[in-house]
PDB file of C-alpha atoms and ligand atoms in Angstrom:
ATOM      1  CA  UNK A1000       0.177   0.280   0.208  1.00 74.00           C
ATOM      2  CA  UNK A1001       1.525   3.168  -1.293  1.00 73.00           C
ATOM      3  CA  UNK A1002       0.629   6.638   1.002  1.00 91.00           C
ATOM      4  CA  UNK A1003      -1.430   5.358   3.758  1.00 96.00           C
ATOM      5  CA  UNK A1004      -3.936   7.755   4.860  1.00 96.00           C
ATOM      6  CA  UNK A1005      -6.102   5.310   6.971  1.00 97.00           C
ATOM      7  CA  UNK A1006      -6.011   7.464  10.360  1.00 97.00           C
ATOM      8  CA  UNK A1007      -5.852  10.680  11.521  1.00 97.00           C
ATOM      9  CA  UNK A1008      -1.730  10.654  11.286  1.00 97.00           C
ATOM     10  CA  UNK A1009      -2.132  10.582   7.737  1.00 96.00           C
ATOM     11  CA  UNK A1010       1.571   9.496   7.419  1.00 95.00           C
ATOM     12  CA  UNK A1011       1.506   9.001   3.949  1.00 94.00           C
ATOM     13  CA  UNK A1012       3.895   6.006   4.272  1.00 94.00           C
ATOM     14  CA  UNK A1013       4.520   3.071   2.253  1.00 94.00           C
ATOM     15  CA  UNK A1014       3.121  -0.422   3.644  1.00 96.00           C
ATOM     16  CA  UNK A1015       4.316  -3.623   1.908  1.00 94.00           C
ATOM     17  CA  UNK A1016       3.403  -7.069   3.067  1.00 94.00           C
ATOM     18  CA  UNK A1017       6.120  -7.686   5.432  1.00 93.00           C
ATOM     19  CA  UNK A1018       7.205  -3.850   6.505  1.00 93.00           C
ATOM     20  CA  UNK A1019       5.597  -0.681   7.343  1.00 94.00           C
ATOM     21  CA  UNK A1020       7.088   2.897   7.295  1.00 93.00           C
ATOM     22  CA  UNK A1021       4.664   4.900   9.204  1.00 95.00           C
ATOM     23  CA  UNK A1022       3.780   6.008  12.710  1.00 96.00           C
ATOM     24  CA  UNK A1023       1.974   2.407  13.567  1.00 95.00           C
ATOM     25  CA  UNK A1024       4.901   0.913  11.920  1.00 96.00           C
ATOM     26  CA  UNK A1025       2.311  -1.796  10.681  1.00 96.00           C
ATOM     27  CA  UNK A1026       3.019  -3.847   7.060  1.00 96.00           C
ATOM     28  CA  UNK A1027       0.161  -4.147   4.921  1.00 96.00           C
ATOM     29  CA  UNK A1028      -0.649  -7.925   5.892  1.00 97.00           C
ATOM     30  CA  UNK A1029      -3.033  -8.191   8.898  1.00 97.00           C
ATOM     31  CA  UNK A1030      -1.099  -9.056  12.355  1.00 97.00           C
ATOM     32  CA  UNK A1031      -3.106 -10.514  15.239  1.00 97.00           C
ATOM     33  CA  UNK A1032      -2.213 -11.174  18.881  1.00 96.00           C
ATOM     34  CA  UNK A1033      -5.300 -12.625  20.128  1.00 95.00           C
ATOM     35  CA  UNK A1034      -8.375 -14.407  19.098  1.00 97.00           C
ATOM     36  CA  UNK A1035     -10.551 -15.314  21.663  1.00 95.00           C
ATOM     37  CA  UNK A1036     -13.693 -15.173  23.731  1.00 95.00           C
ATOM     38  CA  UNK A1037     -13.519 -12.075  25.821  1.00 93.00           C
ATOM     39  CA  UNK A1038     -16.227 -11.722  28.842  1.00 91.00           C
ATOM     40  CA  UNK A1039     -14.660  -8.423  30.214  1.00 85.00           C
ATOM     41  CA  UNK A1040     -16.170  -5.759  28.234  1.00 88.00           C
ATOM     42  CA  UNK A1041     -19.729  -3.952  28.611  1.00 90.00           C
ATOM     43  CA  UNK A1042     -22.814  -6.330  29.358  1.00 91.00           C
ATOM     44  CA  UNK A1043     -23.928  -4.738  26.050  1.00 93.00           C
ATOM     45  CA  UNK A1044     -20.809  -6.167  24.083  1.00 93.00           C
ATOM     46  CA  UNK A1045     -20.001  -9.223  26.037  1.00 92.00           C
ATOM     47  CA  UNK A1046     -23.697 -10.583  26.919  1.00 92.00           C
ATOM     48  CA  UNK A1047     -23.650 -13.678  28.936  1.00 93.00           C
ATOM     49  CA  UNK A1048     -21.385 -15.907  26.716  1.00 94.00           C
ATOM     50  CA  UNK A1049     -18.516 -13.542  25.950  1.00 96.00           C
ATOM     51  CA  UNK A1050     -17.672 -11.259  22.362  1.00 97.00           C
ATOM     52  CA  UNK A1051     -15.288 -13.134  20.196  1.00 97.00           C
ATOM     53  CA  UNK A1052     -12.457 -10.748  20.324  1.00 97.00           C
ATOM     54  CA  UNK A1053     -10.041 -10.256  17.598  1.00 98.00           C
ATOM     55  CA  UNK A1054      -7.010  -8.417  19.031  1.00 97.00           C
ATOM     56  CA  UNK A1055      -5.086  -6.556  16.105  1.00 97.00           C
ATOM     57  CA  UNK A1056      -1.553  -5.541  16.281  1.00 96.00           C
ATOM     58  CA  UNK A1057      -0.527  -2.040  16.514  1.00 95.00           C
ATOM     59  CA  UNK A1058      -2.114   1.281  17.349  1.00 95.00           C
ATOM     60  CA  UNK A1059      -2.431   4.352  15.574  1.00 95.00           C
ATOM     61  CA  UNK A1060      -2.370   6.493  18.951  1.00 95.00           C
ATOM     62  CA  UNK A1061      -0.184   4.576  21.368  1.00 93.00           C
ATOM     63  CA  UNK A1062      -0.991   6.004  24.827  1.00 91.00           C
ATOM     64  CA  UNK A1063       2.058   6.364  26.785  1.00 88.00           C
ATOM     65  CA  UNK A1064       0.235   4.714  29.537  1.00 86.00           C
ATOM     66  CA  UNK A1065      -1.459   1.881  27.714  1.00 87.00           C
ATOM     67  CA  UNK A1066      -1.706  -1.788  29.267  1.00 84.00           C
ATOM     68  CA  UNK A1067      -1.415  -3.496  26.192  1.00 85.00           C
ATOM     69  CA  UNK A1068       1.603  -2.057  24.839  1.00 86.00           C
ATOM     70  CA  UNK A1069       2.907  -5.403  23.940  1.00 88.00           C
ATOM     71  CA  UNK A1070       0.588  -5.103  21.060  1.00 87.00           C
ATOM     72  CA  UNK A1071       0.043  -1.447  20.721  1.00 87.00           C
ATOM     73  CA  UNK A1072       3.520  -0.590  20.876  1.00 88.00           C
ATOM     74  CA  UNK A1073       5.649  -3.321  20.343  1.00 90.00           C
ATOM     75  CA  UNK A1074       3.331  -4.930  17.655  1.00 91.00           C
ATOM     76  CA  UNK A1075       3.573  -8.328  18.780  1.00 88.00           C
ATOM     77  CA  UNK A1076       1.367 -10.583  16.822  1.00 93.00           C
ATOM     78  CA  UNK A1077       1.488 -13.363  13.703  1.00 95.00           C
ATOM     79  CA  UNK A1078       0.226 -12.313  10.262  1.00 96.00           C
ATOM     80  CA  UNK A1079      -3.119 -13.324   9.015  1.00 97.00           C
ATOM     81  CA  UNK A1080      -4.699 -13.500   5.768  1.00 98.00           C
ATOM     82  CA  UNK A1081      -8.491 -12.685   5.081  1.00 98.00           C
ATOM     83  CA  UNK A1082      -9.032 -16.364   4.754  1.00 98.00           C
ATOM     84  CA  UNK A1083      -7.252 -17.253   7.968  1.00 97.00           C
ATOM     85  CA  UNK A1084      -9.261 -15.207   9.941  1.00 98.00           C
ATOM     86  CA  UNK A1085     -12.312 -15.688   8.380  1.00 98.00           C
ATOM     87  CA  UNK A1086     -12.208 -19.558   9.544  1.00 97.00           C
ATOM     88  CA  UNK A1087     -11.301 -17.850  13.040  1.00 97.00           C
ATOM     89  CA  UNK A1088     -14.440 -15.888  13.159  1.00 98.00           C
ATOM     90  CA  UNK A1089     -16.391 -19.087  11.970  1.00 98.00           C
ATOM     91  CA  UNK A1090     -14.790 -20.833  15.341  1.00 97.00           C
ATOM     92  CA  UNK A1091     -15.592 -17.956  17.351  1.00 97.00           C
ATOM     93  CA  UNK A1092     -19.644 -18.119  16.205  1.00 98.00           C
ATOM     94  CA  UNK A1093     -19.396 -22.029  16.766  1.00 97.00           C
ATOM     95  CA  UNK A1094     -17.997 -21.607  20.421  1.00 96.00           C
ATOM     96  CA  UNK A1095     -21.494 -19.688  20.867  1.00 97.00           C
ATOM     97  CA  UNK A1096     -20.312 -15.759  21.039  1.00 97.00           C
ATOM     98  CA  UNK A1097     -22.954 -12.905  21.636  1.00 97.00           C
ATOM     99  CA  UNK A1098     -20.942 -10.500  18.956  1.00 97.00           C
ATOM    100  CA  UNK A1099     -17.763 -10.280  17.539  1.00 98.00           C
ATOM    101  CA  UNK A1100     -15.152  -7.237  18.291  1.00 98.00           C
ATOM    102  CA  UNK A1101     -12.743  -5.988  16.217  1.00 98.00           C
ATOM    103  CA  UNK A1102     -10.348  -4.247  18.764  1.00 97.00           C
ATOM    104  CA  UNK A1103      -8.102  -1.685  16.926  1.00 97.00           C
ATOM    105  CA  UNK A1104      -8.486  -2.907  13.242  1.00 98.00           C
ATOM    106  CA  UNK A1105      -8.026   0.428  11.674  1.00 98.00           C
ATOM    107  CA  UNK A1106      -5.033  -0.168   9.724  1.00 97.00           C
ATOM    108  CA  UNK A1107      -6.222  -3.093   8.328  1.00 97.00           C
ATOM    109  CA  UNK A1108      -9.470  -1.447   6.804  1.00 98.00           C
ATOM    110  CA  UNK A1109      -8.811  -3.375   3.524  1.00 96.00           C
ATOM    111  CA  UNK A1110      -8.352  -6.641   4.626  1.00 97.00           C
ATOM    112  CA  UNK A1111     -11.082  -6.555   7.245  1.00 98.00           C
ATOM    113  CA  UNK A1112     -13.534  -5.759   4.670  1.00 98.00           C
ATOM    114  CA  UNK A1113     -11.712  -8.600   2.610  1.00 98.00           C
ATOM    115  CA  UNK A1114     -12.289 -11.092   5.325  1.00 98.00           C
ATOM    116  CA  UNK A1115     -16.185 -10.148   5.603  1.00 98.00           C
ATOM    117  CA  UNK A1116     -16.556 -10.502   2.064  1.00 98.00           C
ATOM    118  CA  UNK A1117     -15.498 -14.266   2.441  1.00 98.00           C
ATOM    119  CA  UNK A1118     -17.589 -14.725   5.592  1.00 98.00           C
ATOM    120  CA  UNK A1119     -19.710 -12.432   7.706  1.00 98.00           C
ATOM    121  CA  UNK A1120     -20.667 -13.815  11.045  1.00 98.00           C
ATOM    122  CA  UNK A1121     -24.349 -13.770  11.879  1.00 98.00           C
ATOM    123  CA  UNK A1122     -23.419 -11.570  14.894  1.00 98.00           C
ATOM    124  CA  UNK A1123     -23.254  -7.997  15.589  1.00 98.00           C
ATOM    125  CA  UNK A1124     -20.154  -6.663  14.682  1.00 98.00           C
ATOM    126  CA  UNK A1125     -18.176  -4.271  17.313  1.00 98.00           C
ATOM    127  CA  UNK A1126     -15.439  -1.833  16.081  1.00 98.00           C
ATOM    128  CA  UNK A1127     -13.213  -0.987  19.292  1.00 97.00           C
ATOM    129  CA  UNK A1128     -11.220   1.911  18.839  1.00 98.00           C
ATOM    130  CA  UNK A1129      -9.277   4.714  20.507  1.00 97.00           C
ATOM    131  CA  UNK A1130     -11.695   7.271  18.985  1.00 98.00           C
ATOM    132  CA  UNK A1131      -9.050   8.151  16.677  1.00 98.00           C
ATOM    133  CA  UNK A1132     -10.205   7.922  13.589  1.00 98.00           C
ATOM    134  CA  UNK A1133     -11.041   9.763  10.131  1.00 98.00           C
ATOM    135  CA  UNK A1134     -14.566  10.434   9.167  1.00 98.00           C
ATOM    136  CA  UNK A1135     -13.436   9.045   5.271  1.00 98.00           C
ATOM    137  CA  UNK A1136     -12.342   5.439   6.880  1.00 98.00           C
ATOM    138  CA  UNK A1137     -15.402   5.078   9.152  1.00 98.00           C
ATOM    139  CA  UNK A1138     -17.650   5.814   5.892  1.00 98.00           C
ATOM    140  CA  UNK A1139     -16.084   2.673   4.146  1.00 98.00           C
ATOM    141  CA  UNK A1140     -17.498   0.493   7.590  1.00 98.00           C
ATOM    142  CA  UNK A1141     -21.144   2.198   7.018  1.00 98.00           C
ATOM    143  CA  UNK A1142     -23.515  -0.986   6.901  1.00 96.00           C
ATOM    144  CA  UNK A1143     -20.805  -3.069   7.829  1.00 97.00           C
ATOM    145  CA  UNK A1144     -19.811  -2.089  11.529  1.00 98.00           C
ATOM    146  CA  UNK A1145     -23.060  -2.644  13.637  1.00 98.00           C
ATOM    147  CA  UNK A1146     -21.477  -1.279  17.099  1.00 98.00           C
ATOM    148  CA  UNK A1147     -18.948   1.135  17.525  1.00 98.00           C
ATOM    149  CA  UNK A1148     -17.083   1.125  20.964  1.00 98.00           C
ATOM    150  CA  UNK A1149     -15.229   4.445  20.515  1.00 98.00           C
ATOM    151  CA  UNK A1150     -12.841   5.689  23.369  1.00 97.00           C
ATOM    152  CA  UNK A1151     -13.314   9.261  24.282  1.00 98.00           C
ATOM    153  CA  UNK A1152      -9.809  10.030  26.326  1.00 97.00           C
ATOM    154  CA  UNK A1153      -8.865  13.754  26.445  1.00 97.00           C
ATOM    155  CA  UNK A1154     -10.221  16.959  25.930  1.00 97.00           C
ATOM    156  CA  UNK A1155      -7.471  19.323  26.388  1.00 96.00           C
ATOM    157  CA  UNK A1156      -4.252  19.543  23.578  1.00 97.00           C
ATOM    158  CA  UNK A1157      -1.937  19.431  26.050  1.00 94.00           C
ATOM    159  CA  UNK A1158      -3.173  16.343  27.910  1.00 93.00           C
ATOM    160  CA  UNK A1159      -3.593  14.468  24.601  1.00 95.00           C
ATOM    161  CA  UNK A1160       0.009  15.858  23.261  1.00 95.00           C
ATOM    162  CA  UNK A1161       1.576  14.645  26.644  1.00 93.00           C
ATOM    163  CA  UNK A1162      -0.031  11.095  26.608  1.00 92.00           C
ATOM    164  CA  UNK A1163      -0.330  10.284  22.858  1.00 94.00           C
ATOM    165  CA  UNK A1164       1.591  12.975  20.762  1.00 95.00           C
ATOM    166  CA  UNK A1165      -2.003  13.828  19.392  1.00 96.00           C
ATOM    167  CA  UNK A1166      -2.657  17.588  19.970  1.00 97.00           C
ATOM    168  CA  UNK A1167      -5.803  17.109  17.997  1.00 98.00           C
ATOM    169  CA  UNK A1168      -7.471  14.223  19.720  1.00 98.00           C
ATOM    170  CA  UNK A1169     -10.725  15.817  20.791  1.00 98.00           C
ATOM    171  CA  UNK A1170     -11.279  17.622  17.510  1.00 98.00           C
ATOM    172  CA  UNK A1171     -10.550  14.511  15.620  1.00 98.00           C
ATOM    173  CA  UNK A1172     -12.382  11.904  17.855  1.00 98.00           C
ATOM    174  CA  UNK A1173     -15.176  14.319  18.147  1.00 98.00           C
ATOM    175  CA  UNK A1174     -15.830  14.533  14.714  1.00 98.00           C
ATOM    176  CA  UNK A1175     -15.404  10.761  14.309  1.00 98.00           C
ATOM    177  CA  UNK A1176     -17.824  10.096  17.110  1.00 98.00           C
ATOM    178  CA  UNK A1177     -20.518  12.376  15.345  1.00 98.00           C
ATOM    179  CA  UNK A1178     -19.928   9.979  12.433  1.00 98.00           C
ATOM    180  CA  UNK A1179     -20.620   6.579  14.406  1.00 98.00           C
ATOM    181  CA  UNK A1180     -23.685   7.610  15.626  1.00 98.00           C
ATOM    182  CA  UNK A1181     -25.011   9.275  12.399  1.00 98.00           C
ATOM    183  CA  UNK A1182     -24.181   5.582  11.021  1.00 98.00           C
ATOM    184  CA  UNK A1183     -26.075   3.477  13.844  1.00 98.00           C
ATOM    185  CA  UNK A1184     -28.320   5.865  15.273  1.00 96.00           C
ATOM    186  CA  UNK A1185     -29.774   5.299  19.075  1.00 94.00           C
ATOM    187  CA  UNK A1186     -28.830   1.932  20.589  1.00 97.00           C
ATOM    188  CA  UNK A1187     -31.061  -1.183  19.851  1.00 97.00           C
ATOM    189  CA  UNK A1188     -30.673  -4.349  21.967  1.00 97.00           C
ATOM    190  CA  UNK A1189     -31.536  -7.987  21.533  1.00 96.00           C
ATOM    191  CA  UNK A1190     -33.576  -9.955  23.875  1.00 95.00           C
ATOM    192  CA  UNK A1191     -30.422 -10.761  25.885  1.00 94.00           C
ATOM    193  CA  UNK A1192     -29.311  -7.192  26.253  1.00 95.00           C
ATOM    194  CA  UNK A1193     -26.847  -7.309  23.625  1.00 97.00           C
ATOM    195  CA  UNK A1194     -26.426  -4.401  21.569  1.00 97.00           C
ATOM    196  CA  UNK A1195     -27.237  -5.122  17.919  1.00 98.00           C
ATOM    197  CA  UNK A1196     -26.818  -1.574  16.765  1.00 98.00           C
ATOM    198  CA  UNK A1197     -25.438   1.549  17.854  1.00 98.00           C
ATOM    199  CA  UNK A1198     -22.184   3.421  19.781  1.00 98.00           C
ATOM    200  CA  UNK A1199     -21.262   3.062  22.871  1.00 97.00           C
ATOM    201  CA  UNK A1200     -18.597   5.650  24.035  1.00 97.00           C
ATOM    202  CA  UNK A1201     -16.017   4.734  26.797  1.00 97.00           C
ATOM    203  CA  UNK A1202     -13.939   7.148  29.008  1.00 96.00           C
ATOM    204  CA  UNK A1203     -11.333   6.172  31.462  1.00 95.00           C
ATOM    205  CA  UNK A1204     -10.563   8.647  33.972  1.00 95.00           C
ATOM    206  CA  UNK A1205      -7.115   9.608  34.111  1.00 94.00           C
ATOM    207  CA  UNK A1206      -5.180  10.642  37.556  1.00 93.00           C
ATOM    208  CA  UNK A1207      -5.223  14.607  38.041  1.00 92.00           C
ATOM    209  CA  UNK A1208      -7.521  15.190  34.799  1.00 92.00           C
ATOM    210  CA  UNK A1209     -11.284  15.393  36.501  1.00 96.00           C
ATOM    211  CA  UNK A1210     -11.463  18.335  34.138  1.00 96.00           C
ATOM    212  CA  UNK A1211     -10.866  16.669  31.413  1.00 96.00           C
ATOM    213  CA  UNK A1212     -13.717  13.962  32.183  1.00 97.00           C
ATOM    214  CA  UNK A1213     -16.151  16.497  33.031  1.00 98.00           C
ATOM    215  CA  UNK A1214     -15.716  18.582  29.588  1.00 98.00           C
ATOM    216  CA  UNK A1215     -16.186  15.413  27.662  1.00 98.00           C
ATOM    217  CA  UNK A1216     -19.223  14.459  29.597  1.00 98.00           C
ATOM    218  CA  UNK A1217     -20.861  17.598  28.839  1.00 98.00           C
ATOM    219  CA  UNK A1218     -19.850  17.317  24.941  1.00 98.00           C
ATOM    220  CA  UNK A1219     -21.128  14.066  24.946  1.00 98.00           C
ATOM    221  CA  UNK A1220     -24.889  15.561  26.561  1.00 98.00           C
ATOM    222  CA  UNK A1221     -24.560  18.446  24.475  1.00 98.00           C
ATOM    223  CA  UNK A1222     -24.070  16.894  21.297  1.00 98.00           C
ATOM    224  CA  UNK A1223     -26.431  13.746  21.983  1.00 97.00           C
ATOM    225  CA  UNK A1224     -28.446  14.562  24.403  1.00 95.00           C
ATOM    226  CA  UNK A1225     -29.420  11.310  26.770  1.00 94.00           C
ATOM    227  CA  UNK A1226     -29.468   9.282  23.639  1.00 94.00           C
ATOM    228  CA  UNK A1227     -25.958   7.657  23.706  1.00 97.00           C
ATOM    229  CA  UNK A1228     -24.344   5.639  26.483  1.00 96.00           C
ATOM    230  CA  UNK A1229     -21.146   6.129  28.418  1.00 97.00           C
ATOM    231  CA  UNK A1230     -19.024   3.868  30.191  1.00 96.00           C
ATOM    232  CA  UNK A1231     -17.354   5.499  32.867  1.00 96.00           C
ATOM    233  CA  UNK A1232     -13.818   3.743  33.847  1.00 93.00           C
ATOM    234  CA  UNK A1233     -12.351   4.060  36.792  1.00 91.00           C
ATOM    235  CA  UNK A1234      -9.486   1.249  36.767  1.00 86.00           C
ATOM    236  CA  UNK A1235      -6.667   3.504  35.107  1.00 88.00           C
ATOM    237  CA  UNK A1236      -3.109   1.532  36.569  1.00 86.00           C
ATOM    238  CA  UNK A1237       0.040   3.238  35.582  1.00 82.00           C
ATOM    239  CA  UNK A1238       1.525   0.966  32.850  1.00 80.00           C
ATOM    240  CA  UNK A1239       4.503   0.540  30.063  1.00 76.00           C
ATOM    241  CA  UNK A1240       6.728   2.369  32.574  1.00 81.00           C
ATOM    242  CA  UNK A1241       4.819   5.509  32.091  1.00 79.00           C
ATOM    243  CA  UNK A1242       7.147   8.533  32.958  1.00 82.00           C
ATOM    244  CA  UNK A1243       4.417  11.155  32.429  1.00 81.00           C
ATOM    245  CA  UNK A1244       4.130  13.614  35.801  1.00 82.00           C
ATOM    246  CA  UNK A1245       1.071  12.856  37.499  1.00 83.00           C
ATOM    247  CA  UNK A1246      -0.046   9.381  35.681  1.00 84.00           C
ATOM    248  CA  UNK A1247       2.258   7.505  38.195  1.00 87.00           C
ATOM    249  CA  UNK A1248      -0.914   6.530  40.100  1.00 89.00           C
ATOM    250  CA  UNK A1249      -4.346   5.496  40.210  1.00 92.00           C
ATOM    251  CA  UNK A1250      -7.293   7.754  40.654  1.00 92.00           C
ATOM    252  CA  UNK A1251      -8.116   8.576  44.211  1.00 93.00           C
ATOM    253  CA  UNK A1252     -11.811   7.861  45.295  1.00 94.00           C
ATOM    254  CA  UNK A1253     -12.608  11.517  45.266  1.00 96.00           C
ATOM    255  CA  UNK A1254     -11.909  12.067  41.464  1.00 96.00           C
ATOM    256  CA  UNK A1255     -14.072   9.053  40.960  1.00 96.00           C
ATOM    257  CA  UNK A1256     -16.641  10.748  43.178  1.00 95.00           C
ATOM    258  CA  UNK A1257     -16.559  14.056  41.438  1.00 96.00           C
ATOM    259  CA  UNK A1258     -16.821  12.454  37.906  1.00 96.00           C
ATOM    260  CA  UNK A1259     -19.507  10.267  38.720  1.00 96.00           C
ATOM    261  CA  UNK A1260     -21.667  12.801  40.307  1.00 96.00           C
ATOM    262  CA  UNK A1261     -21.198  15.088  36.925  1.00 97.00           C
ATOM    263  CA  UNK A1262     -22.230  12.259  34.729  1.00 97.00           C
ATOM    264  CA  UNK A1263     -25.395  11.476  37.174  1.00 96.00           C
ATOM    265  CA  UNK A1264     -26.331  14.919  37.086  1.00 97.00           C
ATOM    266  CA  UNK A1265     -26.362  14.964  33.384  1.00 97.00           C
ATOM    267  CA  UNK A1266     -28.773  12.042  33.124  1.00 96.00           C
ATOM    268  CA  UNK A1267     -26.325  10.193  30.982  1.00 96.00           C
ATOM    269  CA  UNK A1268     -27.132   6.385  30.427  1.00 94.00           C
ATOM    270  CA  UNK A1269     -24.237   4.153  30.539  1.00 93.00           C
ATOM    271  CA  UNK A1270     -21.839   1.929  32.713  1.00 88.00           C
ATOM    272  CA  UNK A1271     -20.070   2.682  35.902  1.00 86.00           C
ATOM    273  CA  UNK A1272     -17.099   0.472  35.930  1.00 75.00           C
ATOM    274  CA  UNK A1273     -16.025  -0.664  39.377  1.00 64.00           C
ATOM    275  CA  UNK A1274     -12.379  -0.780  40.661  1.00 58.00           C
ATOM    276  CA  UNK A1275     -12.563  -4.471  40.818  1.00 53.00           C
ATOM    277  CA  UNK A1276     -10.701  -4.491  37.460  1.00 50.00           C
ATOM    278  CA  UNK A1277      -7.938  -1.854  38.642  1.00 48.00           C
ATOM    279  CA  UNK A1278      -5.289  -4.507  37.917  1.00 49.00           C
ATOM    280  CA  UNK A1279      -2.962  -5.684  35.191  1.00 49.00           C
ATOM    281  CA  UNK A1280      -4.081  -8.944  35.752  1.00 50.00           C
ATOM    282  CA  UNK A1281      -6.979  -8.262  33.361  1.00 64.00           C
ATOM    283  CA  UNK A1282      -4.648  -7.932  30.678  1.00 74.00           C
ATOM    284  CA  UNK A1283      -5.271 -10.985  28.357  1.00 85.00           C
ATOM    285  CA  UNK A1284      -2.444 -13.168  27.107  1.00 89.00           C
ATOM    286  CA  UNK A1285      -0.990 -11.960  23.771  1.00 89.00           C
ATOM    287  CA  UNK A1286       0.555 -14.292  20.995  1.00 87.00           C
ATOM    288  CA  UNK A1287       0.795 -16.931  22.558  1.00 86.00           C
ATOM    289  CA  UNK A1288      -0.747 -20.436  21.945  1.00 85.00           C
ATOM    290  CA  UNK A1289      -3.290 -20.003  24.287  1.00 87.00           C
ATOM    291  CA  UNK A1290      -4.140 -16.628  22.575  1.00 89.00           C
ATOM    292  CA  UNK A1291      -5.674 -18.530  19.674  1.00 92.00           C
ATOM    293  CA  UNK A1292      -7.889 -21.458  21.190  1.00 91.00           C
ATOM    294  CA  UNK A1293      -9.799 -23.570  18.965  1.00 86.00           C
ATOM    295  CA  UNK A1294      -7.140 -23.835  16.199  1.00 83.00           C
ATOM    296  CA  UNK A1295      -6.265 -26.974  14.708  1.00 69.00           C
TER     297      UNK A1295
HETATM  298  S1  SF4 B1619      -2.632   3.427   9.523  1.00 79.63           S
HETATM  299 FE1  SF4 B1619      -0.222   3.619  10.025  1.00 79.63          FE
HETATM  300  S2  SF4 B1619       0.809   4.094   8.303  1.00 79.63           S
HETATM  301 FE2  SF4 B1619      -1.509   4.520   8.103  1.00 79.63          FE
HETATM  302  S3  SF4 B1619      -1.666   6.598   8.402  1.00 79.63           S
HETATM  303 FE3  SF4 B1619      -2.224   5.778  10.174  1.00 79.63          FE
HETATM  304  S4  SF4 B1619      -0.213   5.248  11.460  1.00 79.63           S
HETATM  305 FE4  SF4 B1619       0.170   5.968   9.157  1.00 79.63          FE
END
């Protein structure tokens, strides 16, 4: 692929089958670090039996504190053809999953579309993303993706620049989320409470950044009213040897209470994720034989 501009970095970089020369350093061939049932997403995504999660290698945002840095920063994973991924999706369906989640798949948009042309799972298809997406790439997913699961991470350019070298994060992600909501409309659910269509916005509260969290919740309420659910997460753990001043601790109960109270005052629907998941024990195993259960 010449001149890749799939994500907002718009590197214009050459990506060959084996090598990538852009910010993400990803080749054109899909690389995947884990394909397995996953039970720890929000209930409308995981259901009772789990979402079939495909963790793609690499990330176009690469937050300094990422708990999955092994794949997002260091691109751990193995190559997959569209035919091999289609076979893996069939296995996930046979395992009784209630949705399929593609996690940070944007650099492989082309190959994902090829895969789905070979086999379209009869389940809601979830696009799990950092929120750092271009509207142009999202338009290619219209009618393909059923559920968008974007993060909405930073409001102020200073924090976005410090954490991810992406001062433009908020204008880019807010435009992307507007496009996601335009495509999917208000959430719809099946009889088990699994989202079959819609957008669910996630926000991870960062230590010392409750002002950012509140500004983002205000933006959601002003833009979408009470139509779009928000998952408010308090399980930040300093990972990846993060050396940004202030990000070397968990959030305090007081910080969490402040943001939660604001979300409740706005009347936003959604989910409040507890501190029980504030541990790196929740990080899945990547790029090992057990990361690909069911393979022959
Ligand atoms: S997907 Fe990778 S190569 Fe393409 S524009 Fe984004 S960072 Fe650059």
